[in-house]
Amino acid sequence: MYEVIQDLKGMGESNCAWNRRHYIRRSTLTAAAAIYHDMFGAEEKENEVSATFQILYFIGWKPDHSQRGPAPRGSAGASLKDIGSHTT
Protein backbone atom coordinates (compact mmCIF):
# COMPACT_ATOMS: atom_id res chain seq x y z
CA MET A 1 0.00 0.00 0.00
CA TYR A 2 2.86 2.38 0.75
CA GLU A 3 4.10 2.15 -2.84
CA VAL A 4 0.59 2.90 -4.11
CA ILE A 5 0.46 6.01 -1.90
CA GLN A 6 3.82 7.18 -3.26
CA ASP A 7 2.64 6.58 -6.84
CA LEU A 8 -0.54 8.58 -6.20
CA LYS A 9 1.47 11.44 -4.70
CA GLY A 10 3.79 11.31 -7.72
CA MET A 11 0.77 11.72 -10.01
CA GLY A 12 -0.41 14.68 -7.94
CA GLU A 13 -3.39 12.74 -6.60
CA SER A 14 -2.98 13.42 -2.89
CA ASN A 15 -5.81 14.71 -0.71
CA CYS A 16 -6.60 18.33 -1.53
CA ALA A 17 -9.16 18.96 1.23
CA TRP A 18 -8.36 22.22 3.04
CA ASN A 19 -9.64 21.10 6.42
CA ARG A 20 -7.88 17.74 6.59
CA ARG A 21 -5.28 16.65 9.10
CA HIS A 22 -1.73 16.84 7.81
CA TYR A 23 -0.72 13.53 9.33
CA ILE A 24 -1.94 9.96 9.72
CA ARG A 25 -1.07 7.87 12.75
CA ARG A 26 1.32 4.99 12.15
CA SER A 27 -1.21 2.55 13.66
CA THR A 28 -3.83 3.74 11.14
CA LEU A 29 -1.44 3.24 8.21
CA THR A 30 -0.43 -0.22 9.46
CA ALA A 31 -4.07 -1.29 9.82
CA ALA A 32 -4.94 0.13 6.38
CA ALA A 33 -1.98 -1.69 4.81
CA ALA A 34 -3.08 -5.01 6.35
CA ILE A 35 -6.67 -4.55 5.16
CA TYR A 36 -5.51 -3.48 1.69
CA HIS A 37 -3.24 -6.53 1.42
CA ASP A 38 -6.05 -8.87 2.53
CA MET A 39 -8.43 -7.39 -0.03
CA PHE A 40 -6.09 -6.90 -3.00
CA GLY A 41 -2.91 -8.87 -2.29
CA ALA A 42 -1.70 -11.32 -4.93
CA GLU A 43 -1.75 -14.89 -3.60
CA GLU A 44 1.30 -16.01 -5.56
CA LYS A 45 3.49 -13.07 -4.47
CA GLU A 46 3.52 -12.10 -0.82
CA ASN A 47 4.44 -8.41 -1.16
CA GLU A 48 2.46 -7.58 -4.29
CA VAL A 49 -0.91 -5.86 -4.56
CA SER A 50 -2.89 -4.75 -7.57
CA ALA A 51 -4.25 -1.25 -7.98
CA THR A 52 -6.32 0.49 -10.64
CA PHE A 53 -7.48 4.06 -11.03
CA GLN A 54 -9.63 6.15 -13.31
CA ILE A 55 -8.82 9.61 -14.58
CA LEU A 56 -11.72 12.01 -15.00
CA TYR A 57 -11.28 15.39 -16.65
CA PHE A 58 -13.57 18.33 -16.05
CA ILE A 59 -13.35 21.94 -17.11
CA GLY A 60 -14.99 25.00 -15.70
CA TRP A 61 -15.00 28.68 -16.47
CA LYS A 62 -16.48 31.95 -15.42
CA PRO A 63 -18.99 33.40 -17.90
CA ASP A 64 -17.98 36.52 -19.82
CA HIS A 65 -20.12 38.85 -21.89
CA SER A 66 -18.10 37.93 -25.02
CA GLN A 67 -19.03 34.22 -24.80
CA ARG A 68 -21.97 32.55 -26.49
CA GLY A 69 -25.01 31.95 -24.38
CA PRO A 70 -25.84 28.50 -23.02
CA ALA A 71 -27.48 25.88 -25.22
CA PRO A 72 -31.19 25.34 -24.69
CA ARG A 73 -32.04 23.13 -21.71
CA GLY A 74 -32.40 19.50 -22.74
CA SER A 75 -30.42 19.84 -25.98
CA ALA A 76 -27.40 17.78 -24.82
CA GLY A 77 -26.60 14.50 -26.54
CA ALA A 78 -25.33 12.84 -23.33
CA SER A 79 -26.10 13.12 -19.64
CA LEU A 80 -23.73 13.22 -16.67
CA LYS A 81 -26.11 10.72 -15.04
CA ASP A 82 -24.86 8.11 -17.52
CA ILE A 83 -21.21 8.30 -16.38
CA GLY A 84 -20.10 4.88 -15.23
CA SER A 85 -23.19 3.06 -16.55
CA HIS A 86 -21.65 2.01 -19.89
CA THR A 87 -21.03 -1.64 -20.63
CA THR A 88 -17.74 -2.93 -21.97
PDB file of C-alpha atoms in Angstrom:
ATOM      1  CA  MET A   1       0.000   0.000   0.000  1.00  0.00           C
ATOM      2  CA  TYR A   2       2.855   2.379   0.747  1.00  0.00           C
ATOM      3  CA  GLU A   3       4.101   2.149  -2.845  1.00  0.00           C
ATOM      4  CA  VAL A   4       0.589   2.897  -4.110  1.00  0.00           C
ATOM      5  CA  ILE A   5       0.463   6.006  -1.897  1.00  0.00           C
ATOM      6  CA  GLN A   6       3.821   7.175  -3.259  1.00  0.00           C
ATOM      7  CA  ASP A   7       2.644   6.575  -6.840  1.00  0.00           C
ATOM      8  CA  LEU A   8      -0.542   8.579  -6.200  1.00  0.00           C
ATOM      9  CA  LYS A   9       1.473  11.436  -4.705  1.00  0.00           C
ATOM     10  CA  GLY A  10       3.787  11.315  -7.724  1.00  0.00           C
ATOM     11  CA  MET A  11       0.773  11.717 -10.012  1.00  0.00           C
ATOM     12  CA  GLY A  12      -0.414  14.685  -7.942  1.00  0.00           C
ATOM     13  CA  GLU A  13      -3.394  12.743  -6.602  1.00  0.00           C
ATOM     14  CA  SER A  14      -2.984  13.421  -2.890  1.00  0.00           C
ATOM     15  CA  ASN A  15      -5.808  14.712  -0.707  1.00  0.00           C
ATOM     16  CA  CYS A  16      -6.603  18.334  -1.526  1.00  0.00           C
ATOM     17  CA  ALA A  17      -9.158  18.961   1.234  1.00  0.00           C
ATOM     18  CA  TRP A  18      -8.363  22.217   3.037  1.00  0.00           C
ATOM     19  CA  ASN A  19      -9.641  21.103   6.424  1.00  0.00           C
ATOM     20  CA  ARG A  20      -7.881  17.743   6.593  1.00  0.00           C
ATOM     21  CA  ARG A  21      -5.281  16.652   9.096  1.00  0.00           C
ATOM     22  CA  HIS A  22      -1.734  16.843   7.813  1.00  0.00           C
ATOM     23  CA  TYR A  23      -0.718  13.531   9.333  1.00  0.00           C
ATOM     24  CA  ILE A  24      -1.940   9.960   9.718  1.00  0.00           C
ATOM     25  CA  ARG A  25      -1.073   7.868  12.751  1.00  0.00           C
ATOM     26  CA  ARG A  26       1.317   4.991  12.149  1.00  0.00           C
ATOM     27  CA  SER A  27      -1.212   2.546  13.658  1.00  0.00           C
ATOM     28  CA  THR A  28      -3.828   3.735  11.140  1.00  0.00           C
ATOM     29  CA  LEU A  29      -1.439   3.235   8.212  1.00  0.00           C
ATOM     30  CA  THR A  30      -0.431  -0.222   9.459  1.00  0.00           C
ATOM     31  CA  ALA A  31      -4.073  -1.292   9.816  1.00  0.00           C
ATOM     32  CA  ALA A  32      -4.940   0.127   6.384  1.00  0.00           C
ATOM     33  CA  ALA A  33      -1.975  -1.694   4.806  1.00  0.00           C
ATOM     34  CA  ALA A  34      -3.079  -5.007   6.354  1.00  0.00           C
ATOM     35  CA  ILE A  35      -6.669  -4.554   5.157  1.00  0.00           C
ATOM     36  CA  TYR A  36      -5.508  -3.482   1.685  1.00  0.00           C
ATOM     37  CA  HIS A  37      -3.240  -6.528   1.421  1.00  0.00           C
ATOM     38  CA  ASP A  38      -6.053  -8.868   2.535  1.00  0.00           C
ATOM     39  CA  MET A  39      -8.432  -7.387  -0.031  1.00  0.00           C
ATOM     40  CA  PHE A  40      -6.088  -6.900  -2.997  1.00  0.00           C
ATOM     41  CA  GLY A  41      -2.907  -8.873  -2.288  1.00  0.00           C
ATOM     42  CA  ALA A  42      -1.695 -11.318  -4.933  1.00  0.00           C
ATOM     43  CA  GLU A  43      -1.747 -14.891  -3.597  1.00  0.00           C
ATOM     44  CA  GLU A  44       1.298 -16.012  -5.560  1.00  0.00           C
ATOM     45  CA  LYS A  45       3.486 -13.071  -4.471  1.00  0.00           C
ATOM     46  CA  GLU A  46       3.523 -12.098  -0.821  1.00  0.00           C
ATOM     47  CA  ASN A  47       4.437  -8.411  -1.156  1.00  0.00           C
ATOM     48  CA  GLU A  48       2.463  -7.585  -4.293  1.00  0.00           C
ATOM     49  CA  VAL A  49      -0.914  -5.860  -4.558  1.00  0.00           C
ATOM     50  CA  SER A  50      -2.893  -4.750  -7.568  1.00  0.00           C
ATOM     51  CA  ALA A  51      -4.253  -1.248  -7.980  1.00  0.00           C
ATOM     52  CA  THR A  52      -6.317   0.487 -10.643  1.00  0.00           C
ATOM     53  CA  PHE A  53      -7.482   4.061 -11.035  1.00  0.00           C
ATOM     54  CA  GLN A  54      -9.629   6.149 -13.314  1.00  0.00           C
ATOM     55  CA  ILE A  55      -8.824   9.607 -14.584  1.00  0.00           C
ATOM     56  CA  LEU A  56     -11.724  12.012 -15.000  1.00  0.00           C
ATOM     57  CA  TYR A  57     -11.277  15.393 -16.645  1.00  0.00           C
ATOM     58  CA  PHE A  58     -13.566  18.331 -16.053  1.00  0.00           C
ATOM     59  CA  ILE A  59     -13.351  21.939 -17.112  1.00  0.00           C
ATOM     60  CA  GLY A  60     -14.985  24.999 -15.699  1.00  0.00           C
ATOM     61  CA  TRP A  61     -14.997  28.680 -16.471  1.00  0.00           C
ATOM     62  CA  LYS A  62     -16.481  31.954 -15.421  1.00  0.00           C
ATOM     63  CA  PRO A  63     -18.989  33.400 -17.895  1.00  0.00           C
ATOM     64  CA  ASP A  64     -17.981  36.518 -19.817  1.00  0.00           C
ATOM     65  CA  HIS A  65     -20.124  38.849 -21.889  1.00  0.00           C
ATOM     66  CA  SER A  66     -18.103  37.926 -25.017  1.00  0.00           C
ATOM     67  CA  GLN A  67     -19.033  34.219 -24.798  1.00  0.00           C
ATOM     68  CA  ARG A  68     -21.969  32.555 -26.490  1.00  0.00           C
ATOM     69  CA  GLY A  69     -25.009  31.950 -24.383  1.00  0.00           C
ATOM     70  CA  PRO A  70     -25.844  28.504 -23.018  1.00  0.00           C
ATOM     71  CA  ALA A  71     -27.481  25.881 -25.222  1.00  0.00           C
ATOM     72  CA  PRO A  72     -31.185  25.342 -24.690  1.00  0.00           C
ATOM     73  CA  ARG A  73     -32.039  23.131 -21.708  1.00  0.00           C
ATOM     74  CA  GLY A  74     -32.404  19.495 -22.737  1.00  0.00           C
ATOM     75  CA  SER A  75     -30.417  19.842 -25.983  1.00  0.00           C
ATOM     76  CA  ALA A  76     -27.404  17.782 -24.820  1.00  0.00           C
ATOM     77  CA  GLY A  77     -26.605  14.501 -26.541  1.00  0.00           C
ATOM     78  CA  ALA A  78     -25.331  12.844 -23.330  1.00  0.00           C
ATOM     79  CA  SER A  79     -26.102  13.117 -19.638  1.00  0.00           C
ATOM     80  CA  LEU A  80     -23.729  13.218 -16.674  1.00  0.00           C
ATOM     81  CA  LYS A  81     -26.109  10.724 -15.039  1.00  0.00           C
ATOM     82  CA  ASP A  82     -24.857   8.105 -17.518  1.00  0.00           C
ATOM     83  CA  ILE A  83     -21.209   8.302 -16.380  1.00  0.00           C
ATOM     84  CA  GLY A  84     -20.103   4.878 -15.235  1.00  0.00           C
ATOM     85  CA  SER A  85     -23.188   3.064 -16.555  1.00  0.00           C
ATOM     86  CA  HIS A  86     -21.648   2.009 -19.891  1.00  0.00           C
ATOM     87  CA  THR A  87     -21.028  -1.645 -20.631  1.00  0.00           C
ATOM     88  CA  THR A  88     -17.740  -2.935 -21.973  1.00  0.00           C
TER      89      THR A  88
END
